[in-house]
mmCIF file of C-alpha atoms in Angstrom:
data_model
loop_
_atom_site.group_PDB
_atom_site.id
_atom_site.type_symbol
_atom_site.label_atom_id
_atom_site.label_comp_id
_atom_site.label_asym_id
_atom_site.label_seq_id
_atom_site.Cartn_x
_atom_site.Cartn_y
_atom_site.Cartn_z
ATOM 1 C CA UNK H 1 -6.207 -10.740 29.418
ATOM 2 C CA UNK H 2 -8.417 -13.403 27.107
ATOM 3 C CA UNK H 3 -11.417 -12.128 25.916
ATOM 4 C CA UNK H 4 -13.506 -13.106 22.491
ATOM 5 C CA UNK H 5 -11.908 -9.906 20.355
ATOM 6 C CA UNK H 6 -8.083 -11.646 20.786
ATOM 7 C CA UNK H 7 -9.524 -15.325 20.449
ATOM 8 C CA UNK H 8 -10.941 -14.434 16.744
ATOM 9 C CA UNK H 9 -7.664 -12.345 15.797
ATOM 10 C CA UNK H 10 -5.594 -15.485 16.633
ATOM 11 C CA UNK H 11 -7.660 -17.472 14.975
ATOM 12 C CA UNK H 12 -7.825 -15.359 12.090
ATOM 13 C CA UNK H 13 -3.729 -14.591 12.042
ATOM 14 C CA UNK H 14 -3.165 -18.474 12.434
ATOM 15 C CA UNK H 15 -5.955 -19.294 9.531
ATOM 16 C CA UNK H 16 -3.869 -16.831 7.067
ATOM 17 C CA UNK H 17 -0.467 -18.821 7.444
ATOM 18 C CA UNK H 18 -2.505 -22.128 7.137
ATOM 19 C CA UNK H 19 -4.513 -20.621 3.667
ATOM 20 C CA UNK H 20 -0.735 -19.325 2.572
ATOM 21 C CA UNK H 21 1.080 -22.850 3.117
ATOM 22 C CA UNK H 22 -2.032 -24.501 1.744
ATOM 23 C CA UNK H 23 -1.640 -22.156 -1.454
ATOM 24 C CA UNK H 24 2.124 -23.166 -1.784
ATOM 25 C CA UNK H 25 1.888 -26.284 -1.101
ATOM 26 C CA UNK H 26 -1.519 -27.293 -3.406
ATOM 27 C CA UNK H 27 -0.192 -24.870 -6.808
ATOM 28 C CA UNK H 28 3.860 -25.707 -5.796
ATOM 29 C CA UNK H 29 4.625 -22.127 -6.791
ATOM 30 C CA UNK H 30 5.502 -19.017 -5.258
ATOM 31 C CA UNK H 31 3.528 -16.417 -8.254
ATOM 32 C CA UNK H 32 2.539 -13.519 -6.623
ATOM 33 C CA UNK H 33 3.646 -14.095 -2.999
ATOM 34 C CA UNK H 34 6.644 -11.520 -1.386
ATOM 35 C CA UNK H 35 9.178 -13.407 -0.111
ATOM 36 C CA UNK H 36 10.263 -9.858 1.307
ATOM 37 C CA UNK H 37 6.765 -9.916 3.228
ATOM 38 C CA UNK H 38 7.883 -13.365 4.892
ATOM 39 C CA UNK H 39 11.094 -12.164 5.741
ATOM 40 C CA UNK H 40 9.672 -9.418 7.142
ATOM 41 C CA UNK H 41 7.302 -11.053 9.455
ATOM 42 C CA UNK H 42 9.589 -13.415 10.978
ATOM 43 C CA UNK H 43 12.145 -10.839 11.243
ATOM 44 C CA UNK H 44 8.859 -9.319 13.672
ATOM 45 C CA UNK H 45 7.991 -12.525 15.414
ATOM 46 C CA UNK H 46 11.737 -12.866 16.611
ATOM 47 C CA UNK H 47 12.490 -9.904 17.882
ATOM 48 C CA UNK H 48 9.021 -9.977 19.628
ATOM 49 C CA UNK H 49 9.132 -13.320 20.739
ATOM 50 C CA UNK H 50 12.569 -13.085 22.866
ATOM 51 C CA UNK H 51 10.197 -13.667 26.324
ATOM 52 C CA UNK H 52 9.455 -17.151 25.123
ATOM 53 C CA UNK H 53 13.258 -17.576 27.104
ATOM 54 C CA UNK H 54 12.732 -15.503 30.159
ATOM 55 C CA UNK H 55 8.890 -15.134 30.689
ATOM 56 C CA UNK H 56 5.770 -18.150 31.053
ATOM 57 C CA UNK H 57 2.099 -16.606 30.360
ATOM 58 C CA UNK H 58 0.560 -19.418 29.646
ATOM 59 C CA UNK H 59 0.780 -22.344 27.322
ATOM 60 C CA UNK H 60 -1.336 -21.058 24.879
ATOM 61 C CA UNK H 61 0.305 -17.525 24.615
ATOM 62 C CA UNK H 62 3.609 -20.067 23.871
ATOM 63 C CA UNK H 63 3.052 -22.524 21.800
ATOM 64 C CA UNK H 64 0.971 -19.526 19.288
ATOM 65 C CA UNK H 65 4.639 -17.421 19.880
ATOM 66 C CA UNK H 66 6.186 -20.854 18.464
ATOM 67 C CA UNK H 67 3.720 -21.431 15.926
ATOM 68 C CA UNK H 68 4.449 -18.275 13.994
ATOM 69 C CA UNK H 69 8.196 -18.492 14.190
ATOM 70 C CA UNK H 70 7.662 -21.781 13.317
ATOM 71 C CA UNK H 71 5.812 -21.529 10.171
ATOM 72 C CA UNK H 72 6.581 -17.838 9.029
ATOM 73 C CA UNK H 73 10.473 -19.514 8.728
ATOM 74 C CA UNK H 74 8.588 -22.193 6.719
ATOM 75 C CA UNK H 75 7.499 -20.576 4.181
ATOM 76 C CA UNK H 76 10.453 -18.916 3.485
ATOM 77 C CA UNK H 77 12.451 -21.602 3.023
ATOM 78 C CA UNK H 78 10.330 -23.170 1.132
ATOM 79 C CA UNK H 79 9.856 -20.097 -0.961
ATOM 80 C CA UNK H 80 13.989 -19.164 -0.643
ATOM 81 C CA UNK H 81 15.686 -22.570 -1.036
ATOM 82 C CA UNK H 82 13.738 -25.315 -1.799
ATOM 83 C CA UNK H 83 11.796 -26.598 -4.749
ATOM 84 C CA UNK H 84 10.259 -26.058 -7.041
ATOM 85 C CA UNK H 85 8.878 -23.419 -5.148
ATOM 86 C CA UNK H 86 12.323 -21.438 -5.415
ATOM 87 C CA UNK H 87 12.396 -21.642 -9.199
ATOM 88 C CA UNK H 88 8.263 -20.194 -9.137
ATOM 89 C CA UNK H 89 9.563 -17.442 -7.218
ATOM 90 C CA UNK H 90 8.945 -14.192 -9.025
ATOM 91 C CA UNK H 91 11.836 -11.596 -7.590
ATOM 92 C CA UNK H 92 11.530 -9.061 -10.278
ATOM 93 C CA UNK H 93 8.043 -8.327 -9.095
ATOM 94 C CA UNK H 94 8.842 -8.324 -5.505
ATOM 95 C CA UNK H 95 11.278 -5.845 -5.776
ATOM 96 C CA UNK H 96 10.781 -3.493 -3.052
ATOM 97 C CA UNK H 97 14.107 -2.551 -1.209
ATOM 98 C CA UNK H 98 12.708 -3.867 2.582
ATOM 99 C CA UNK H 99 16.165 -3.474 4.168
ATOM 100 C CA UNK H 100 16.484 0.121 2.839
ATOM 101 C CA UNK H 101 12.439 0.998 3.734
ATOM 102 C CA UNK H 102 11.315 -1.150 6.394
ATOM 103 C CA UNK H 103 13.617 -2.482 8.410
ATOM 104 C CA UNK H 104 16.631 0.096 8.498
ATOM 105 C CA UNK H 105 14.054 3.137 9.132
ATOM 106 C CA UNK H 106 12.070 0.812 11.796
ATOM 107 C CA UNK H 107 15.650 -0.217 13.542
ATOM 108 C CA UNK H 108 16.028 3.758 13.880
ATOM 109 C CA UNK H 109 12.467 4.387 15.202
ATOM 110 C CA UNK H 110 12.810 2.194 17.507
ATOM 111 C CA UNK H 111 16.750 3.009 19.144
ATOM 112 C CA UNK H 112 15.105 7.114 19.312
ATOM 113 C CA UNK H 113 11.751 5.405 20.834
ATOM 114 C CA UNK H 114 14.517 4.560 23.871
ATOM 115 C CA UNK H 115 16.594 7.223 23.956
ATOM 116 C CA UNK H 116 13.274 9.219 24.459
ATOM 117 C CA UNK H 117 11.859 7.176 26.798
ATOM 118 C CA UNK H 118 15.271 6.881 28.153
ATOM 119 C CA UNK H 119 14.911 2.647 28.641
ATOM 120 C CA UNK H 120 18.515 0.422 27.926
ATOM 121 C CA UNK H 121 17.079 -2.675 27.846
ATOM 122 C CA UNK H 122 17.963 -5.210 24.785
ATOM 123 C CA UNK H 123 14.995 -7.107 24.225
ATOM 124 C CA UNK H 124 12.356 -3.404 25.338
ATOM 125 C CA UNK H 125 14.034 -2.710 22.477
ATOM 126 C CA UNK H 126 13.922 -5.298 19.987
ATOM 127 C CA UNK H 127 10.085 -5.687 20.617
ATOM 128 C CA UNK H 128 9.544 -1.992 19.767
ATOM 129 C CA UNK H 129 11.607 -2.707 17.051
ATOM 130 C CA UNK H 130 9.172 -5.405 16.253
ATOM 131 C CA UNK H 131 6.010 -2.815 16.413
ATOM 132 C CA UNK H 132 6.892 -0.395 13.788
ATOM 133 C CA UNK H 133 7.978 -3.220 11.620
ATOM 134 C CA UNK H 134 5.437 -5.147 11.425
ATOM 135 C CA UNK H 135 3.475 -2.110 10.556
ATOM 136 C CA UNK H 136 4.929 -2.200 7.342
ATOM 137 C CA UNK H 137 6.060 -5.754 6.708
ATOM 138 C CA UNK H 138 2.653 -5.963 4.629
ATOM 139 C CA UNK H 139 3.768 -3.875 2.173
ATOM 140 C CA UNK H 140 6.106 -5.576 -0.272
ATOM 141 C CA UNK H 141 2.884 -7.992 -0.736
ATOM 142 C CA UNK H 142 0.157 -5.414 -0.967
ATOM 143 C CA UNK H 143 2.472 -3.808 -4.012
ATOM 144 C CA UNK H 144 3.970 -7.694 -5.627
ATOM 145 C CA UNK H 145 -0.097 -8.076 -6.055
ATOM 146 C CA UNK H 146 -0.412 -4.849 -7.523
ATOM 147 C CA UNK H 147 1.658 -5.311 -10.323
ATOM 148 C CA UNK H 148 0.130 -8.837 -11.180
ATOM 149 C CA UNK H 149 -3.488 -7.154 -10.653
ATOM 150 C CA UNK H 150 -5.055 -10.531 -10.037
ATOM 151 C CA UNK H 151 -5.429 -12.140 -7.548
ATOM 152 C CA UNK H 152 -5.988 -16.178 -6.501
ATOM 153 C CA UNK H 153 -8.596 -17.041 -3.809
ATOM 154 C CA UNK H 154 -6.325 -17.950 -1.582
ATOM 155 C CA UNK H 155 -4.054 -14.852 -1.673
ATOM 156 C CA UNK H 156 -6.551 -13.037 -1.420
ATOM 157 C CA UNK H 157 -7.695 -14.887 1.535
ATOM 158 C CA UNK H 158 -4.903 -14.703 3.310
ATOM 159 C CA UNK H 159 -4.222 -10.866 3.255
ATOM 160 C CA UNK H 160 -8.010 -9.891 3.941
ATOM 161 C CA UNK H 161 -7.334 -12.519 6.917
ATOM 162 C CA UNK H 162 -4.041 -11.041 8.215
ATOM 163 C CA UNK H 163 -6.232 -7.823 8.382
ATOM 164 C CA UNK H 164 -8.956 -8.865 9.517
ATOM 165 C CA UNK H 165 -6.403 -10.251 12.759
ATOM 166 C CA UNK H 166 -4.719 -6.561 13.046
ATOM 167 C CA UNK H 167 -8.171 -5.026 12.681
ATOM 168 C CA UNK H 168 -9.683 -7.415 15.695
ATOM 169 C CA UNK H 169 -6.637 -6.761 17.892
ATOM 170 C CA UNK H 170 -8.126 -3.082 17.812
ATOM 171 C CA UNK H 171 -11.373 -3.817 19.222
ATOM 172 C CA UNK H 172 -9.505 -6.102 21.728
ATOM 173 C CA UNK H 173 -7.253 -2.990 23.034
ATOM 174 C CA UNK H 174 -10.665 -1.117 22.995
ATOM 175 C CA UNK H 175 -12.413 -3.864 25.289
ATOM 176 C CA UNK H 176 -9.380 -4.177 27.545
ATOM 177 C CA UNK H 177 -9.190 -1.003 27.888
ATOM 178 C CA UNK H 178 -12.348 -0.434 29.559
ATOM 179 C CA UNK H 179 -13.044 -4.102 31.323
ATOM 180 C CA UNK H 180 -9.836 -4.250 33.039
ATOM 181 C CA UNK H 181 -9.431 -2.461 35.831
ATOM 182 C CA UNK H 182 -5.031 -1.673 35.731
ATOM 183 C CA UNK H 183 -5.073 -2.011 31.483
ATOM 184 C CA UNK H 184 -1.675 -0.034 30.912
ATOM 185 C CA UNK H 185 -2.476 1.743 27.597
ATOM 186 C CA UNK H 186 0.299 1.546 24.802
ATOM 187 C CA UNK H 187 0.175 4.432 22.100
ATOM 188 C CA UNK H 188 2.962 3.333 20.584
ATOM 189 C CA UNK H 189 1.497 -0.318 19.692
ATOM 190 C CA UNK H 190 -2.134 1.813 19.570
ATOM 191 C CA UNK H 191 -0.734 3.943 16.431
ATOM 192 C CA UNK H 192 1.416 1.281 14.471
ATOM 193 C CA UNK H 193 -2.214 -0.872 14.617
ATOM 194 C CA UNK H 194 -3.986 1.916 12.880
ATOM 195 C CA UNK H 195 -1.459 2.208 10.241
ATOM 196 C CA UNK H 196 -1.159 -1.596 9.904
ATOM 197 C CA UNK H 197 -5.158 -1.361 9.498
ATOM 198 C CA UNK H 198 -4.927 1.352 7.093
ATOM 199 C CA UNK H 199 -2.675 -0.323 4.444
ATOM 200 C CA UNK H 200 -5.051 -3.210 4.283
ATOM 201 C CA UNK H 201 -8.129 -0.544 3.743
ATOM 202 C CA UNK H 202 -7.542 -0.459 -0.360
ATOM 203 C CA UNK H 203 -6.947 -4.639 -0.598
ATOM 204 C CA UNK H 204 -10.295 -4.765 1.906
ATOM 205 C CA UNK H 205 -12.059 -2.526 -0.812
ATOM 206 C CA UNK H 206 -11.725 -4.908 -3.867
ATOM 207 C CA UNK H 207 -11.643 -7.790 -1.745
ATOM 208 C CA UNK H 208 -15.373 -7.334 -0.579
ATOM 209 C CA UNK H 209 -16.908 -5.748 -4.039
ATOM 210 C CA UNK H 210 -15.214 -9.103 -5.965
ATOM 211 C CA UNK H 211 -17.177 -11.182 -3.151
ATOM 212 C CA UNK H 212 -20.370 -9.303 -3.793
ATOM 213 C CA UNK H 213 -20.296 -9.783 -7.385
ATOM 214 C CA UNK H 214 -18.655 -12.838 -7.717
ATOM 215 C CA UNK H 215 -16.373 -11.616 -9.541
ATOM 216 C CA UNK H 216 -12.716 -11.812 -10.200
ATOM 217 C CA UNK H 217 -10.513 -9.915 -8.013
ATOM 218 C CA UNK H 218 -8.538 -7.378 -9.904
ATOM 219 C CA UNK H 219 -6.317 -4.397 -8.372
ATOM 220 C CA UNK H 220 -6.012 -0.949 -10.142
ATOM 221 C CA UNK H 221 -3.414 -0.555 -11.378
#
């Protein structure tokens, strides 16, 4: 069910991705951008939106899902394979072991969750995996920015809007729990969403301070 919080969250997410693409195209370089975060988000979208092939909810829903996959795939392609972004991506600063410390643990948690719930549905397993992984997907980007310390305006706006998207979705869940008669609570989604929002907390603080004083966004070491 659509409501103002979900719509605002979706628009925040869309604008964040659009800003990142604009930033890459305008600067012709990928310094300060985490390819690993983009790869994690692409994996999140692919594993979560398999229902594109099985269930039709609405045209809006389908367009948003395809757009998330296509836009994030394009970002990954630009940084990994296309010049000049490929040669201007600093892999040494994007060193978080995302396969070892994000993908693998989330896969194990997803399997354990499905075992406990006694579900053998592979689509449900991949959906659960995507929920866990999304909570951690931003970690490589936050680490990367902290190493560079000074954050470009568009990079800062991108991270802020991503965090705002998750915060607005939490409000969406609260709203739906009050106003939808048969709303189904999913505590896994709630907990993962809360963890993801908390990870943005430190960045939000410095972002708001920098905007309030009109200075450069600088993160602590």
